[in-house]
Amino acid sequence: MANSIWTTEEFTCAGCSMTYTATREEHSEAHTGSFKCSICSGVVHSWSGKHHFFGWRAVKTKPAVFGRRWAGVPY
Ligand SMILES: [Zn+2]
């Protein structure tokens, strides 16, 4: 398939701010679909058109906000 064009796009969950990446593939026919967050079950992205998203992966982000909360806890 010499015509397939894959691009990676990044999405952030509106519910819990988890970041995901997905591979977008262009199609000649319309597709519809959606991806739900594995943490809060919110819809991260839904699409319809001549493209499809697959290969969803969660991107691990630094817990900068929560890091302070545990700063005083001895371990
Ligand atoms: Zn979420």
Short mmCIF file of N, CA, C and O and ligand atoms in Angstrom, two decimals:
data_model
loop_
_atom_site.label_atom_id
_atom_site.label_comp_id
_atom_site.label_asym_id
_atom_site.label_seq_id
_atom_site.Cartn_x
_atom_site.Cartn_y
_atom_site.Cartn_z
N MET A 1 0.85 -1.20 0.00
CA MET A 1 0.00 0.00 0.00
C MET A 1 0.88 1.24 0.00
O MET A 1 1.22 1.81 1.03
N ALA A 2 1.27 1.64 -1.15
CA ALA A 2 2.16 2.79 -1.24
C ALA A 2 1.45 4.09 -0.92
O ALA A 2 2.07 5.09 -0.63
N ASN A 3 0.12 4.03 -0.96
CA ASN A 3 -0.62 5.26 -0.75
C ASN A 3 -0.92 5.57 0.72
O ASN A 3 -1.43 6.61 1.05
N SER A 4 -0.68 4.59 1.60
CA SER A 4 -1.05 4.86 2.99
C SER A 4 -0.10 5.86 3.63
O SER A 4 1.11 5.80 3.47
N ILE A 5 -0.72 6.79 4.31
CA ILE A 5 0.04 7.84 4.99
C ILE A 5 -0.27 7.75 6.48
O ILE A 5 -1.42 7.86 6.89
N TRP A 6 0.75 7.52 7.26
CA TRP A 6 0.55 7.43 8.70
C TRP A 6 1.18 8.64 9.38
O TRP A 6 2.32 8.99 9.09
N THR A 7 0.41 9.21 10.24
CA THR A 7 0.96 10.28 11.06
C THR A 7 0.57 10.02 12.51
O THR A 7 -0.48 9.45 12.79
N THR A 8 1.41 10.43 13.41
CA THR A 8 1.13 10.26 14.83
C THR A 8 0.58 11.56 15.40
O THR A 8 1.16 12.63 15.18
N GLU A 9 -0.54 11.44 16.10
CA GLU A 9 -1.13 12.62 16.71
C GLU A 9 -1.27 12.41 18.20
O GLU A 9 -1.34 11.28 18.68
N GLU A 10 -1.32 13.50 18.90
CA GLU A 10 -1.37 13.46 20.35
C GLU A 10 -2.69 14.02 20.84
O GLU A 10 -3.18 15.02 20.32
N PHE A 11 -3.27 13.35 21.84
CA PHE A 11 -4.55 13.78 22.40
C PHE A 11 -4.46 13.79 23.92
O PHE A 11 -3.77 12.96 24.51
N THR A 12 -5.16 14.73 24.51
CA THR A 12 -5.19 14.80 25.96
C THR A 12 -6.61 14.57 26.44
O THR A 12 -7.55 15.18 25.93
N CYS A 13 -6.77 13.67 27.41
CA CYS A 13 -8.09 13.39 27.95
C CYS A 13 -8.60 14.61 28.70
O CYS A 13 -7.90 15.17 29.54
N ALA A 14 -9.83 15.00 28.40
CA ALA A 14 -10.41 16.16 29.06
C ALA A 14 -10.77 15.85 30.51
O ALA A 14 -10.89 16.74 31.33
N GLY A 15 -10.96 14.57 30.81
CA GLY A 15 -11.38 14.20 32.14
C GLY A 15 -10.25 14.12 33.15
O GLY A 15 -10.39 14.57 34.28
N CYS A 16 -9.13 13.54 32.75
CA CYS A 16 -8.06 13.31 33.71
C CYS A 16 -6.71 13.81 33.22
O CYS A 16 -5.70 13.59 33.87
N SER A 17 -6.68 14.45 32.05
CA SER A 17 -5.46 15.06 31.50
C SER A 17 -4.41 14.03 31.10
O SER A 17 -3.25 14.39 30.91
N MET A 18 -4.80 12.78 31.00
CA MET A 18 -3.87 11.78 30.51
C MET A 18 -3.62 12.05 29.03
O MET A 18 -4.54 12.40 28.29
N THR A 19 -2.37 11.87 28.64
CA THR A 19 -2.02 12.12 27.24
C THR A 19 -1.86 10.80 26.50
O THR A 19 -1.27 9.86 27.01
N TYR A 20 -2.44 10.75 25.32
CA TYR A 20 -2.35 9.56 24.48
C TYR A 20 -1.81 9.95 23.12
O TYR A 20 -2.00 11.08 22.66
N THR A 21 -1.17 9.01 22.49
CA THR A 21 -0.81 9.19 21.08
C THR A 21 -1.50 8.09 20.28
O THR A 21 -1.76 7.00 20.77
N ALA A 22 -1.83 8.42 19.04
CA ALA A 22 -2.46 7.46 18.15
C ALA A 22 -1.93 7.69 16.75
O ALA A 22 -1.51 8.80 16.40
N THR A 23 -1.95 6.62 15.99
CA THR A 23 -1.51 6.72 14.61
C THR A 23 -2.72 6.94 13.71
O THR A 23 -3.70 6.20 13.79
N ARG A 24 -2.65 7.98 12.93
CA ARG A 24 -3.73 8.30 12.01
C ARG A 24 -3.40 7.75 10.63
O ARG A 24 -2.31 7.98 10.11
N GLU A 25 -4.34 7.03 10.10
CA GLU A 25 -4.15 6.44 8.78
C GLU A 25 -5.21 6.99 7.83
O GLU A 25 -6.40 6.94 8.12
N GLU A 26 -4.78 7.51 6.71
CA GLU A 26 -5.71 8.04 5.72
C GLU A 26 -6.35 6.90 4.93
O GLU A 26 -5.68 5.93 4.58
N HIS A 27 -7.63 7.00 4.72
CA HIS A 27 -8.36 6.00 3.96
C HIS A 27 -9.12 6.65 2.81
O HIS A 27 -9.39 7.85 2.84
N SER A 28 -9.48 5.84 1.85
CA SER A 28 -10.29 6.36 0.76
C SER A 28 -11.77 6.27 1.09
O SER A 28 -12.60 6.88 0.41
N GLU A 29 -12.10 5.51 2.14
CA GLU A 29 -13.49 5.41 2.56
C GLU A 29 -13.63 5.96 3.98
O GLU A 29 -12.68 5.93 4.75
N ALA A 30 -14.83 6.40 4.29
CA ALA A 30 -15.06 7.02 5.59
C ALA A 30 -15.08 5.98 6.71
O ALA A 30 -15.59 4.86 6.54
N HIS A 31 -14.53 6.36 7.85
CA HIS A 31 -14.56 5.53 9.04
C HIS A 31 -15.08 6.38 10.20
O HIS A 31 -14.89 7.58 10.22
N THR A 32 -15.71 5.70 11.12
CA THR A 32 -16.06 6.38 12.37
C THR A 32 -15.51 5.54 13.51
O THR A 32 -15.40 4.32 13.42
N GLY A 33 -15.19 6.20 14.58
CA GLY A 33 -14.68 5.48 15.73
C GLY A 33 -14.46 6.44 16.88
O GLY A 33 -14.61 7.66 16.74
N SER A 34 -14.13 5.87 18.01
CA SER A 34 -13.83 6.70 19.17
C SER A 34 -12.88 5.92 20.08
O SER A 34 -12.80 4.69 20.01
N PHE A 35 -12.20 6.66 20.91
CA PHE A 35 -11.29 6.04 21.87
C PHE A 35 -11.63 6.55 23.26
O PHE A 35 -11.74 7.75 23.47
N LYS A 36 -11.79 5.60 24.18
CA LYS A 36 -12.11 5.99 25.56
C LYS A 36 -10.89 5.85 26.45
O LYS A 36 -10.11 4.92 26.31
N CYS A 37 -10.79 6.78 27.36
CA CYS A 37 -9.68 6.80 28.31
C CYS A 37 -9.72 5.54 29.16
O CYS A 37 -10.77 5.14 29.67
N SER A 38 -8.56 4.91 29.34
CA SER A 38 -8.51 3.70 30.15
C SER A 38 -8.52 4.01 31.64
O SER A 38 -8.65 3.12 32.46
N ILE A 39 -8.37 5.27 31.99
CA ILE A 39 -8.33 5.65 33.40
C ILE A 39 -9.70 6.14 33.87
O ILE A 39 -10.24 5.68 34.86
N CYS A 40 -10.28 7.09 33.14
CA CYS A 40 -11.54 7.68 33.60
C CYS A 40 -12.71 7.34 32.67
O CYS A 40 -13.83 7.78 32.91
N SER A 41 -12.48 6.56 31.64
CA SER A 41 -13.51 6.10 30.70
C SER A 41 -14.15 7.23 29.91
O SER A 41 -15.20 7.04 29.30
N GLY A 42 -13.58 8.40 29.95
CA GLY A 42 -14.09 9.50 29.14
C GLY A 42 -13.63 9.34 27.70
O GLY A 42 -12.63 8.68 27.42
N VAL A 43 -14.38 9.91 26.80
CA VAL A 43 -14.01 9.83 25.39
C VAL A 43 -12.88 10.82 25.12
O VAL A 43 -13.04 12.02 25.29
N VAL A 44 -11.75 10.28 24.76
CA VAL A 44 -10.60 11.12 24.47
C VAL A 44 -10.73 11.75 23.09
O VAL A 44 -10.48 12.93 22.90
N HIS A 45 -11.17 10.94 22.13
CA HIS A 45 -11.30 11.45 20.77
C HIS A 45 -12.28 10.57 20.01
O HIS A 45 -12.29 9.36 20.16
N SER A 46 -13.12 11.22 19.23
CA SER A 46 -13.99 10.49 18.32
C SER A 46 -13.82 11.11 16.95
O SER A 46 -13.56 12.30 16.83
N TRP A 47 -13.94 10.28 15.96
CA TRP A 47 -13.69 10.77 14.61
C TRP A 47 -14.66 10.16 13.62
O TRP A 47 -15.24 9.11 13.86
N SER A 48 -14.85 10.87 12.54
CA SER A 48 -15.56 10.32 11.40
C SER A 48 -15.07 11.03 10.17
O SER A 48 -14.95 12.25 10.12
N GLY A 49 -14.72 10.28 9.18
CA GLY A 49 -14.16 10.86 7.97
C GLY A 49 -13.26 9.85 7.29
O GLY A 49 -13.27 8.67 7.64
N LYS A 50 -12.52 10.31 6.36
CA LYS A 50 -11.69 9.42 5.57
C LYS A 50 -10.33 9.18 6.23
O LYS A 50 -9.27 9.34 5.63
N HIS A 51 -10.42 8.82 7.48
CA HIS A 51 -9.21 8.47 8.20
C HIS A 51 -9.60 7.61 9.40
O HIS A 51 -10.76 7.54 9.78
N HIS A 52 -8.62 6.98 9.98
CA HIS A 52 -8.86 6.10 11.11
C HIS A 52 -7.69 6.24 12.07
O HIS A 52 -6.58 6.55 11.66
N PHE A 53 -7.98 6.05 13.36
CA PHE A 53 -6.91 6.11 14.35
C PHE A 53 -6.73 4.73 14.96
O PHE A 53 -7.69 4.05 15.30
N PHE A 54 -5.49 4.34 15.13
CA PHE A 54 -5.21 3.05 15.76
C PHE A 54 -3.91 3.18 16.55
O PHE A 54 -3.20 4.18 16.47
N GLY A 55 -3.61 2.14 17.27
CA GLY A 55 -2.35 2.11 18.01
C GLY A 55 -2.32 3.11 19.16
O GLY A 55 -1.31 3.76 19.41
N TRP A 56 -3.43 3.20 19.88
CA TRP A 56 -3.50 4.16 20.99
C TRP A 56 -2.54 3.75 22.10
O TRP A 56 -2.52 2.60 22.54
N ARG A 57 -1.78 4.71 22.56
CA ARG A 57 -0.83 4.44 23.64
C ARG A 57 -0.88 5.59 24.63
O ARG A 57 -0.93 6.75 24.25
N ALA A 58 -0.86 5.23 25.90
CA ALA A 58 -0.80 6.25 26.95
C ALA A 58 0.62 6.76 27.06
O ALA A 58 1.57 5.98 27.03
N VAL A 59 0.73 8.05 27.16
CA VAL A 59 2.04 8.67 27.33
C VAL A 59 2.24 8.98 28.81
O VAL A 59 1.43 9.66 29.42
N LYS A 60 3.27 8.43 29.35
CA LYS A 60 3.53 8.67 30.77
C LYS A 60 4.07 10.08 30.96
O LYS A 60 5.09 10.46 30.39
N THR A 61 3.34 10.82 31.78
CA THR A 61 3.77 12.18 32.06
C THR A 61 4.32 12.26 33.47
O THR A 61 3.98 11.45 34.34
N LYS A 62 5.14 13.24 33.69
CA LYS A 62 5.71 13.42 35.02
C LYS A 62 4.63 13.87 36.00
O LYS A 62 3.89 14.81 35.71
N PRO A 63 4.54 13.23 37.14
CA PRO A 63 3.52 13.62 38.13
C PRO A 63 3.94 14.86 38.88
O PRO A 63 4.12 14.84 40.10
N ALA A 64 4.09 15.94 38.17
CA ALA A 64 4.60 17.17 38.77
C ALA A 64 3.65 17.71 39.83
O ALA A 64 4.08 18.19 40.88
N VAL A 65 2.36 17.61 39.57
CA VAL A 65 1.39 18.19 40.49
C VAL A 65 1.34 17.39 41.79
O VAL A 65 1.27 17.95 42.87
N PHE A 66 1.41 16.06 41.67
CA PHE A 66 1.24 15.22 42.84
C PHE A 66 2.56 14.99 43.58
O PHE A 66 2.57 14.53 44.69
N GLY A 67 3.64 15.33 42.93
CA GLY A 67 4.94 15.10 43.55
C GLY A 67 5.10 15.86 44.86
O GLY A 67 5.63 15.34 45.84
N ARG A 68 4.58 17.07 44.91
CA ARG A 68 4.72 17.90 46.11
C ARG A 68 3.96 17.30 47.29
O ARG A 68 4.37 17.44 48.42
N ARG A 69 2.84 16.70 46.98
CA ARG A 69 1.99 16.20 48.04
C ARG A 69 2.71 15.16 48.90
O ARG A 69 2.48 15.05 50.08
N TRP A 70 3.57 14.40 48.29
CA TRP A 70 4.25 13.32 48.99
C TRP A 70 5.65 13.71 49.44
O TRP A 70 6.40 12.88 49.91
N ALA A 71 5.97 14.99 49.29
CA ALA A 71 7.34 15.42 49.58
C ALA A 71 7.70 15.18 51.04
O ALA A 71 8.86 14.92 51.37
N GLY A 72 6.72 15.28 51.94
CA GLY A 72 7.02 15.16 53.36
C GLY A 72 6.90 13.74 53.89
O GLY A 72 7.12 13.52 55.08
N VAL A 73 6.55 12.81 53.05
CA VAL A 73 6.34 11.44 53.51
C VAL A 73 7.68 10.68 53.45
O VAL A 73 8.27 10.56 52.38
N PRO A 74 8.15 10.20 54.56
CA PRO A 74 9.41 9.44 54.54
C PRO A 74 9.22 8.07 53.89
O PRO A 74 8.13 7.49 53.97
N TYR A 75 10.22 7.59 53.26
CA TYR A 75 10.11 6.28 52.64
C TYR A 75 11.35 5.46 52.91
O TYR A 75 12.33 5.97 53.43
ZN ZN B 1 -9.17 10.23 31.28
#
